[in-house]
């Protein structure tokens, strides 16, 4: 009997085992070469090593249900191919986003993948051969064994089922070991990195799919009673506006300028060129930043996640966070009830418009802007003619965009609430004949080198736009709100960027990556002369109440989870979308705490430093609560149950 089993195993399972081993090795290689999973200690290393096994065996084991040997082998090859595609897509995606692909990303938003698409060739690396070569080895093994396959009979169903049972048992063992190190791994919402680190890419993908399905049912089950805790939060969290700035821009037009991929480190940054001359990268932004007509913010962070541009727009217009996964625009946007800037200002006689030199379907803007109450959306379908000469991957080049848009803006009924979404400074920061080129930086990374040129171009475009505004006479009567939407240089490239910014690479780590998530935030109000650079810790979620208060709009009954950046009562805290929290004193990243000032890692323990411990728990909870309330509102579509004062 044992002899018989051995034979069956050799004849039928040999190919399966080769496939499992190959894929296992490949996955482990990718873990080490591609993802920064924060593996600490031998135990986590061990979990990382074993975690691909269970799911790989399970997925490939499905092929055993084919009774014909030929179909069985082919099914296995097909499954192997699919699983390789999944792994490889994650590798490419991670290189840009430092994150894994979500099911929502795959299903809900082709535009999300477009976000990666054009840059995809730049994402390829030499080692990518390693992620495909095994596939050909497998085909080679198949061809070799093919001649002998006639000897193999069908596999008994119970062996096939047995294989899946073994795979499942292995998974449970893996999960058990993981939970020892990280309790509640699956019950609490962790960073995606954690799930991959402990359970692997396949399990993560399945887990994410289940989560997505659950989320879809949340909206259906929410009702008006869910608003009560939200209203409580809004009430206690409200920061009374500063009487000196409240209404300072009353009745003025609003122009938001969405600065694509612009990071704060660019402000005041100078480059010394090969000819010895020193040039500012963003001379015009610097001028605005330091102007006494501007409230500028030096500790302002982007709070976006995978929804990138769309997350930033959502935050700015609604004072609500995007979703932890995927883009709220594409997932919920068009069905959701919003109480956004345009809707709030409409009763005060404001018209509203967005200008964006790209197709309206990108991030589902066509629909979402309508849900947010925008009167007009000037897109490439309605207003700009795109040609290969005048546009880049994401639309009309900024200078031409501003030039054309300024004419439309002049026609708009005043006062208006408007937004200009720029695109030229978008990854992969391509070369273009319209750019002035910096010789320095000449780093090993063309993406970084290109960034400075496209940033500089965007800065020139901005300057031209301000000139149009002055020429048309709109300038004096307008508040300009400029914000960077998210990082341009991803964490995986920061080590190459760091020396250019004068940072020490030896100590580079998660603290430094986090500090680079600051983005510019400038509120320029011509003629005020009371402007200054404000060091409060805040983020995109705080912009709407700030702007509304400057316009003299009372927001007390509005459901906005941010706080006025100019209010002396505010919390002085930034929570990033991943739950990390930054205050002037502390930066809390996962379970680590750093001094925000020095970057020094601070040991915080409940027993040894009880007071500090309580303080850190306090700021973490404040951050979590803000995210939680925002998620409740958005996921449950709770605004459909509530109408603020003076709202139509
Ligand atoms: C596309 C543009 C880019 O229309 O807004 O969005 P992003 O890729 O930065 O999210
Ligand atoms: Mn963007």
XYZ file of C-alpha atoms and ligand atoms in Angstrom:
659
model
C 0.000 0.000 0.000
C 2.832 2.373 0.916
C 4.580 1.360 -2.307
C 1.444 2.214 -4.226
C 1.156 5.596 -2.541
C 4.800 6.372 -3.326
C 4.224 5.598 -6.959
C 1.112 7.727 -7.170
C 3.004 10.514 -5.478
C 5.965 10.327 -7.837
C 3.858 10.119 -10.948
C 1.220 12.622 -10.080
C 2.507 14.989 -7.502
C 6.073 15.470 -8.722
C 5.117 18.214 -11.134
C 2.946 19.900 -8.528
C 5.746 19.874 -5.984
C 8.252 21.306 -8.456
C 5.804 24.106 -9.161
C 5.190 24.802 -5.485
C 8.908 24.883 -4.701
C 9.692 27.164 -7.652
C 6.959 29.604 -6.797
C 7.820 29.530 -3.142
C 11.432 30.415 -3.858
C 10.395 33.156 -6.223
C 8.031 34.719 -3.719
C 10.655 34.658 -1.012
C 13.104 36.295 -3.394
C 10.580 39.048 -4.135
C 9.998 39.607 -0.415
C 13.652 40.262 0.037
C 14.347 42.246 -3.103
C 11.174 44.248 -3.572
C 9.124 44.893 -0.481
C 10.127 46.653 2.700
C 8.034 44.641 5.099
C 9.830 45.683 8.257
C 10.865 42.139 9.135
C 12.412 42.203 12.588
C 14.072 39.252 14.250
C 14.493 35.600 13.427
C 10.875 34.684 14.191
C 9.464 37.101 11.635
C 12.128 35.983 9.163
C 10.916 32.445 9.656
C 7.292 33.444 9.072
C 8.304 35.299 5.961
C 10.081 32.217 4.682
C 7.170 29.833 5.268
C 4.224 32.068 4.417
C 4.075 31.448 0.643
C 3.821 27.679 1.111
C 0.233 27.137 2.222
C -1.488 29.346 -0.311
C 0.743 28.226 -3.156
C -0.018 24.584 -2.415
C -3.710 25.410 -2.188
C -3.884 27.309 -5.458
C -1.770 24.858 -7.436
C -3.474 21.918 -5.734
C -6.700 22.909 -7.479
C -5.206 21.517 -10.676
C -5.463 18.000 -9.180
C -9.193 18.041 -9.735
C -8.645 17.573 -13.454
C -8.684 13.880 -14.095
C -6.796 13.838 -17.419
C -3.037 14.151 -16.811
C -2.711 16.566 -19.699
C -5.432 18.898 -18.454
C -4.011 18.629 -14.980
C -0.582 19.809 -16.074
C -2.042 22.546 -18.222
C -4.265 23.754 -15.437
C -1.247 23.880 -13.184
C 0.733 25.902 -15.706
C -2.185 28.269 -16.091
C -2.555 28.737 -12.324
C 1.174 29.280 -12.093
C 0.956 31.961 -14.730
C -1.931 33.738 -12.993
C -0.190 33.678 -9.667
C 2.966 35.056 -11.265
C 0.961 37.882 -12.799
C -0.465 38.704 -9.372
C 2.939 38.697 -7.731
C 4.617 40.654 -10.496
C 1.868 43.305 -10.627
C 2.362 43.796 -6.920
C 6.092 44.161 -7.423
C 5.645 46.885 -10.035
C 2.940 48.592 -8.043
C 5.037 48.548 -4.905
C 7.935 50.218 -6.643
C 5.802 53.292 -7.144
C 3.286 53.255 -4.320
C 5.152 51.381 -1.565
C 1.971 49.415 -1.155
C 0.149 46.328 -2.414
C -2.638 46.236 -4.955
C -6.111 46.040 -3.515
C -9.086 44.237 -4.989
C -10.846 47.598 -5.224
C -7.942 48.860 -7.272
C -8.300 45.985 -9.678
C -12.068 46.067 -9.936
C -13.205 49.595 -9.309
C -10.733 51.746 -11.039
C -8.993 51.306 -14.292
C -7.791 54.870 -13.841
C -5.820 53.745 -10.826
C -3.893 51.359 -12.992
C -3.517 54.084 -15.575
C -1.804 56.004 -12.823
C 0.899 53.396 -13.079
C 0.525 52.512 -16.746
C 2.611 55.080 -18.570
C 5.396 54.814 -16.048
C 5.441 51.061 -16.234
C 8.549 50.748 -18.361
C 10.464 52.909 -15.964
C 9.411 50.557 -13.207
C 11.061 47.511 -14.770
C 14.373 46.352 -13.347
C 16.985 43.787 -14.355
C 15.951 41.335 -11.670
C 12.484 41.077 -13.217
C 13.857 38.260 -15.354
C 13.980 36.226 -12.155
C 10.244 36.528 -11.701
C 9.516 34.934 -15.044
C 12.348 32.517 -15.715
C 10.829 29.899 -13.417
C 7.701 29.893 -15.536
C 9.765 28.730 -18.469
C 11.525 26.168 -16.310
C 8.109 24.818 -15.439
C 7.128 24.551 -19.084
C 10.405 22.800 -19.755
C 9.672 20.294 -16.980
C 6.233 19.757 -18.443
C 7.599 19.016 -21.899
C 10.077 16.547 -20.452
C 7.493 14.624 -18.534
C 4.888 14.810 -21.271
C 6.077 11.656 -23.036
C 5.599 9.634 -19.909
C 2.295 11.092 -18.934
C 0.244 8.294 -20.472
C 1.299 6.052 -17.618
C -0.409 8.367 -15.132
C -3.994 7.643 -14.372
C -6.551 10.020 -12.919
C -5.903 11.175 -9.398
C -8.322 9.974 -6.823
C -10.601 12.783 -5.683
C -9.638 12.103 -2.111
C -5.971 12.827 -2.883
C -6.924 16.127 -4.448
C -9.107 17.018 -1.498
C -6.404 15.760 0.868
C -3.914 18.165 -0.713
C -6.223 21.098 -0.161
C -6.851 20.003 3.409
C -3.111 19.827 4.036
C -2.709 23.289 2.493
C -5.448 24.638 4.711
C -3.899 23.046 7.799
C -0.580 24.634 6.866
C -2.335 27.969 6.556
C -3.917 27.617 9.997
C -0.523 26.758 11.464
C 0.969 29.793 9.727
C -1.815 32.018 11.027
C -1.390 30.618 14.536
C 2.322 31.356 14.519
C 1.659 34.832 13.128
C -0.919 35.615 15.785
C 1.621 34.790 18.478
C 3.773 37.603 17.150
C 0.944 39.921 16.102
C -2.361 39.284 17.887
C -5.584 40.124 16.028
C -3.765 40.212 12.739
C -6.933 39.683 10.735
C -9.559 41.102 13.060
C -8.127 44.601 13.275
C -7.364 46.650 10.252
C -3.660 46.596 9.874
C -1.297 47.929 7.370
C -1.352 45.791 4.248
C 2.373 45.214 4.747
C 1.606 43.266 7.903
C -0.655 40.804 6.200
C 1.851 40.180 3.449
C 4.676 39.861 5.929
C 2.852 37.264 7.999
C 0.597 35.510 5.503
C 1.818 36.283 2.005
C 0.539 38.029 -1.104
C -2.118 35.439 -2.017
C -3.725 35.414 1.394
C -3.580 39.193 1.508
C -5.429 39.391 -1.819
C -8.174 37.027 -0.664
C -8.470 38.819 2.664
C -8.729 42.128 0.886
C -11.450 40.773 -1.398
C -13.506 39.680 1.595
C -13.034 43.080 3.240
C -14.209 44.807 0.084
C -17.373 42.721 -0.074
C -18.054 43.537 3.569
C -17.569 47.256 2.950
C -20.196 47.164 0.253
C -22.731 45.947 2.723
C -21.882 48.675 5.266
C -23.640 51.384 3.339
C -26.730 49.245 3.044
C -26.920 48.665 6.781
C -26.182 52.225 7.992
C -29.053 54.369 9.285
C -29.625 57.803 10.783
C -28.830 56.656 14.326
C -25.207 56.201 13.197
C -24.997 59.982 12.965
C -25.199 60.449 16.754
C -21.574 59.577 17.630
C -20.409 61.576 14.607
C -22.285 64.674 15.750
C -20.798 64.245 19.217
C -17.320 64.110 17.760
C -17.871 67.134 15.534
C -19.187 69.072 18.470
C -16.259 68.394 20.799
C -13.647 68.553 18.063
C -14.735 71.897 16.631
C -12.025 74.573 16.900
C -13.421 78.092 17.224
C -12.040 80.283 14.450
C -9.474 82.962 15.086
C -11.441 86.261 15.295
C -8.598 88.081 13.549
C -8.773 85.971 10.418
C -12.452 84.995 10.407
C -14.060 86.732 7.438
C -10.775 88.258 6.317
C -11.537 87.203 2.744
C -15.288 87.595 2.887
C -17.013 87.541 -0.488
C -13.808 86.881 -2.437
C -13.415 84.328 -5.207
C -11.588 81.140 -4.330
C -8.997 79.585 -6.617
C -7.536 76.278 -5.502
C -4.414 75.211 -7.278
C -3.795 71.512 -7.015
C -0.030 71.185 -7.338
C 0.554 67.724 -8.730
C 3.224 65.740 -6.818
C 4.696 68.859 -5.229
C 6.530 68.262 -1.959
C 7.455 70.739 0.731
C 11.195 70.070 0.515
C 11.173 72.001 -2.758
C 10.343 75.271 -1.006
C 13.502 77.385 -0.777
C 15.569 74.542 -2.234
C 18.481 75.710 -4.351
C 20.611 73.733 -6.758
C 24.174 74.634 -7.604
C 24.687 73.855 -11.249
C 27.825 72.567 -12.924
C 28.680 76.116 -14.038
C 28.724 77.157 -10.373
C 25.469 79.126 -10.544
C 22.857 78.595 -7.871
C 19.200 78.407 -8.890
C 16.022 78.016 -6.896
C 13.858 75.093 -8.057
C 10.583 76.880 -7.322
C 11.349 80.628 -7.289
C 7.727 81.668 -7.700
C 6.332 79.356 -5.040
C 9.059 80.592 -2.696
C 7.978 84.154 -3.289
C 4.344 83.308 -2.551
C 5.336 81.241 0.447
C 7.173 84.111 2.109
C 4.815 86.885 1.029
C 3.110 88.866 3.795
C -0.069 88.319 1.788
C 0.163 84.574 2.428
C -0.650 82.282 5.293
C 1.838 79.508 4.629
C 2.254 76.282 6.546
C 5.557 74.579 7.190
C 4.279 71.374 8.820
C 1.473 70.506 6.503
C 1.234 66.879 5.360
C -0.624 65.164 2.583
C -3.074 62.609 3.954
C -3.683 60.609 0.838
C -3.464 56.869 0.309
C -4.011 54.857 -2.844
C -6.516 57.342 -4.212
C -3.671 59.861 -4.615
C -4.949 62.908 -6.527
C -8.555 61.923 -5.900
C -7.899 61.522 -2.167
C -6.347 64.972 -2.035
C -9.335 66.477 -3.832
C -11.760 64.713 -1.530
C -9.896 65.940 1.540
C -9.687 69.520 0.336
C -13.306 69.850 -0.766
C -14.936 67.920 2.079
C -12.630 67.803 5.092
C -13.043 64.025 5.010
C -10.363 61.414 4.440
C -10.201 59.106 1.467
C -10.514 55.406 2.137
C -7.735 53.275 3.613
C -7.783 51.289 0.367
C -8.633 52.262 -3.158
C -10.066 55.593 -4.163
C -13.249 56.911 -2.568
C -13.891 58.762 -5.830
C -14.145 55.596 -7.849
C -15.530 53.344 -5.115
C -18.231 55.479 -3.578
C -17.994 58.905 -5.085
C -20.866 59.191 -7.475
C -23.422 57.500 -5.188
C -22.334 59.298 -2.075
C -23.932 62.330 -0.473
C -21.430 65.143 -0.033
C -21.550 68.523 1.652
C -18.586 69.941 -0.166
C -17.245 73.460 -0.622
C -19.337 74.228 -3.734
C -22.546 73.116 -2.011
C -21.827 75.086 1.151
C -21.068 78.278 -0.772
C -23.896 78.049 -3.262
C -26.489 79.647 -0.924
C -24.039 82.565 -0.556
C -24.187 83.175 -4.280
C -21.029 81.352 -5.312
C -20.703 79.553 -8.626
C -18.216 76.691 -8.857
C -15.970 75.044 -11.415
C -13.093 72.602 -11.815
C -10.486 72.938 -14.530
C -8.511 69.872 -15.532
C -6.872 69.246 -18.893
C -7.570 65.535 -18.941
C -10.518 63.250 -19.662
C -13.440 63.503 -17.260
C -13.544 59.782 -16.618
C -10.196 59.776 -14.853
C -10.903 59.122 -11.168
C -14.570 59.227 -12.185
C -14.436 63.010 -11.854
C -17.349 63.519 -14.243
C -19.710 61.945 -11.729
C -18.051 62.829 -8.467
C -17.869 66.551 -9.172
C -21.599 66.505 -9.806
C -22.201 64.802 -6.463
C -20.098 67.518 -4.849
C -22.191 70.217 -6.403
C -19.734 71.665 -8.900
C -21.561 73.709 -11.518
C -18.983 73.252 -14.270
C -16.206 70.861 -15.107
C -13.845 72.059 -17.824
C -12.174 68.870 -19.089
C -10.511 67.730 -22.291
C -13.922 66.589 -23.548
C -15.555 69.947 -23.041
C -12.878 72.582 -23.282
C -9.348 71.620 -24.245
C -8.161 69.970 -27.449
C -5.368 67.577 -26.688
C -2.691 66.815 -29.246
C 0.548 64.861 -28.883
C 2.386 68.191 -28.929
C 0.421 70.077 -26.300
C -0.120 67.305 -23.797
C 1.577 64.648 -21.708
C 0.288 61.349 -20.331
C -2.117 63.045 -17.943
C -3.309 65.887 -20.070
C -2.602 69.403 -21.230
C 0.777 70.852 -20.228
C 0.406 73.245 -17.328
C 1.383 76.475 -19.102
C -1.089 75.883 -21.903
C -3.649 74.667 -19.410
C -3.500 77.853 -17.370
C -3.456 80.002 -20.468
C -6.650 78.460 -21.842
C -8.353 78.137 -18.477
C -7.818 81.771 -17.520
C -10.133 82.780 -20.370
C -12.887 80.484 -19.134
C -12.427 81.694 -15.592
C -13.023 85.275 -16.646
C -16.459 84.240 -17.930
C -17.463 82.660 -14.648
C -20.038 84.370 -12.518
C -18.420 85.902 -9.423
C -17.864 85.134 -6.660
C -16.660 81.671 -7.647
C -15.156 78.636 -5.958
C -12.800 77.057 -8.453
C -10.116 74.434 -8.652
C -7.265 73.966 -11.111
C -5.843 70.452 -11.190
C -2.383 70.529 -12.765
C -0.676 67.541 -14.392
C 2.752 68.350 -15.818
C 4.623 67.420 -12.692
C 3.368 63.852 -12.699
C 5.393 60.681 -12.420
C 7.448 59.634 -14.405
C 8.410 63.343 -14.733
C 9.219 63.043 -18.429
C 11.604 65.147 -20.420
C 9.892 67.775 -22.489
C 11.024 70.509 -24.817
C 9.139 73.046 -22.729
C 11.249 72.380 -19.637
C 14.233 74.355 -18.490
C 16.674 71.706 -17.434
C 18.728 71.526 -14.258
C 22.101 69.803 -14.822
C 22.194 68.981 -11.160
C 20.857 66.702 -9.735
C 22.462 64.019 -11.807
C 21.617 61.115 -9.572
C 21.503 57.512 -10.742
C 17.714 57.815 -10.872
C 16.187 59.518 -13.904
C 12.870 59.857 -12.128
C 14.463 62.057 -9.491
C 16.468 64.042 -12.034
C 13.343 64.603 -14.106
C 11.330 65.667 -11.078
C 13.277 68.885 -10.596
C 12.724 69.882 -14.201
C 8.997 69.243 -14.226
C 8.636 70.932 -10.836
C 10.441 73.969 -12.184
C 8.210 74.007 -15.236
C 5.111 73.828 -13.022
C 6.445 76.741 -11.008
C 6.857 78.834 -14.157
C 3.357 77.889 -15.240
C 2.038 79.049 -11.898
C 3.772 82.382 -12.247
C 2.194 82.845 -15.667
C -1.215 82.030 -14.237
C -0.839 84.681 -11.564
C 0.054 87.122 -14.326
C -3.167 86.238 -16.209
C -5.083 86.794 -13.011
C -3.522 90.213 -12.574
C -4.108 91.119 -16.225
C -7.764 90.186 -16.001
C -8.255 92.124 -12.780
C -9.394 89.023 -10.908
C -6.276 88.832 -8.768
C -7.173 91.445 -6.156
C -10.518 89.888 -5.418
C -9.418 86.271 -5.127
C -8.094 83.957 -2.432
C -5.543 81.503 -3.813
C -5.175 78.191 -2.056
C -2.181 76.197 -3.251
C -1.578 72.668 -2.040
C 0.670 69.755 -2.950
C -1.462 66.667 -3.477
C 0.947 63.862 -2.459
C 4.543 62.786 -2.796
C 6.216 62.828 -6.185
C 9.222 60.811 -5.102
C 8.181 57.507 -3.563
C 9.796 56.055 -0.451
C 11.722 53.532 -2.511
C 13.611 56.423 -4.125
C 14.120 58.560 -1.050
C 17.551 57.215 -0.306
C 18.716 58.547 -3.646
C 16.998 61.869 -3.027
C 18.220 62.327 0.541
C 21.830 63.404 -0.162
C 20.536 66.170 -2.455
C 18.603 67.549 0.487
C 21.622 67.337 2.748
C 20.361 64.346 4.721
C 22.514 61.680 6.280
C 21.898 58.302 4.662
C 23.425 56.329 7.504
C 20.471 57.036 9.758
C 17.780 57.111 7.049
C 14.579 55.313 8.000
C 10.810 55.439 8.377
C 10.994 58.683 10.363
C 12.757 60.436 7.472
C 10.373 58.983 4.896
C 7.477 60.310 6.947
C 8.944 63.792 7.261
C 9.123 63.920 3.467
C 5.339 63.587 3.282
C 5.034 67.316 3.927
C 3.522 69.205 1.021
C 3.222 72.943 0.316
C 0.191 74.755 1.623
C -0.193 78.449 0.889
C -3.261 80.637 1.263
C -2.544 83.804 -0.656
C -4.919 86.725 -0.077
C -3.725 89.806 -1.984
C -3.413 92.873 0.172
C -3.779 91.428 3.671
C -0.160 91.925 4.798
C -0.843 89.853 7.908
C 0.548 86.654 6.404
C 3.297 84.566 7.955
C 4.682 81.046 7.974
C 2.642 79.057 10.464
C 4.288 75.939 11.968
C 1.090 74.225 13.147
C 0.888 70.490 12.420
C -1.953 69.846 10.051
C -2.960 68.354 6.760
C -5.299 68.466 3.805
C -8.279 67.575 5.958
C -7.934 70.964 7.687
C -8.173 73.087 4.562
C -11.932 73.408 4.076
C -12.754 74.798 7.552
C -9.749 77.141 7.244
C -10.914 78.525 3.915
C -14.566 78.766 4.929
C -13.643 80.690 8.062
C -11.534 83.104 6.044
C -14.621 83.629 3.886
C -16.610 84.305 7.027
C -18.685 81.129 6.842
C -19.679 79.537 10.127
C -18.928 75.800 9.979
C -20.100 74.742 13.395
C -22.975 72.642 12.122
C -21.008 71.176 9.229
C -19.699 67.647 9.280
C -15.994 68.258 8.727
C -13.404 66.231 10.607
C -10.556 68.727 10.111
C -9.818 71.865 12.089
C -9.124 75.449 11.030
C -5.344 75.764 10.598
C -5.491 79.341 11.869
C -7.490 78.599 14.989
C -5.565 78.926 18.265
C -7.811 76.168 19.627
C -6.749 73.493 17.209
C -5.226 70.184 18.175
C -1.832 70.678 16.471
C -1.717 67.121 15.249
C -1.543 65.407 11.890
C -2.785 61.905 11.333
C -1.717 60.239 8.134
C -4.069 57.917 6.344
C -2.138 54.871 7.585
C -2.787 55.879 11.205
C 0.653 57.324 11.891
C 0.501 60.504 13.938
C 2.746 63.560 14.031
C 2.703 66.337 16.622
C 5.325 69.022 17.282
C 6.856 66.722 19.937
C 6.265 63.165 18.774
C 6.046 61.162 15.621
C 4.279 57.867 16.186
C 4.885 55.352 13.414
C 3.319 51.951 14.008
C 4.670 50.905 17.382
C 7.706 53.223 17.175
C 7.887 56.728 18.581
C 10.363 59.374 17.465
C 11.147 62.874 18.555
C 9.645 64.986 15.759
C 12.412 67.501 16.191
C 15.483 65.273 16.172
C 14.217 61.999 14.712
C 15.594 60.143 17.700
C 13.785 56.867 18.412
C 12.185 57.144 21.844
C 11.560 54.088 23.931
C 8.041 54.259 25.309
C 6.905 51.631 27.741
C 3.824 51.447 29.912
C 5.821 50.491 33.010
C 9.010 52.455 32.590
C 7.603 55.746 31.312
C 3.924 55.734 32.275
C 3.308 59.452 31.687
C 4.849 59.498 28.257
C 3.086 56.266 27.472
C -0.272 57.824 28.302
C 0.548 60.843 26.202
C 1.498 58.744 23.190
C -1.596 56.585 23.529
C -3.562 59.841 23.685
C -2.250 61.208 20.400
C -2.608 57.846 18.683
C -6.201 57.636 19.787
C -6.925 61.184 18.678
C -5.598 60.290 15.240
C -7.458 56.990 15.083
C -10.676 58.640 16.127
C -10.439 61.270 13.418
C -9.910 58.592 10.781
C -12.620 56.406 12.252
C -15.236 59.168 12.226
C -14.357 60.057 8.669
C -14.600 56.408 7.580
C -17.938 56.026 9.313
C -19.308 59.045 7.470
C -18.045 57.976 4.092
C -18.617 54.226 4.260
C -22.081 54.554 5.749
C -22.886 57.488 3.454
C -24.122 59.173 6.613
C -24.471 62.674 5.203
C -27.662 61.493 3.511
C -29.192 61.548 6.992
C -28.113 65.066 7.960
C -28.559 68.654 6.785
C -26.462 71.461 8.301
C -27.758 74.979 8.890
C -27.984 77.245 5.784
C -27.579 74.352 3.412
C -29.661 73.623 0.373
C -5.018 62.576 -13.757
C -4.310 63.220 -12.628
C -3.360 62.254 -11.947
O -6.143 63.161 -14.267
O -5.079 63.965 -11.797
O -3.797 61.649 -10.808
P -2.772 60.829 -9.863
O -2.146 59.749 -10.719
O -1.750 61.783 -9.337
O -3.615 60.281 -8.785
Mn -1.642 63.515 -8.164
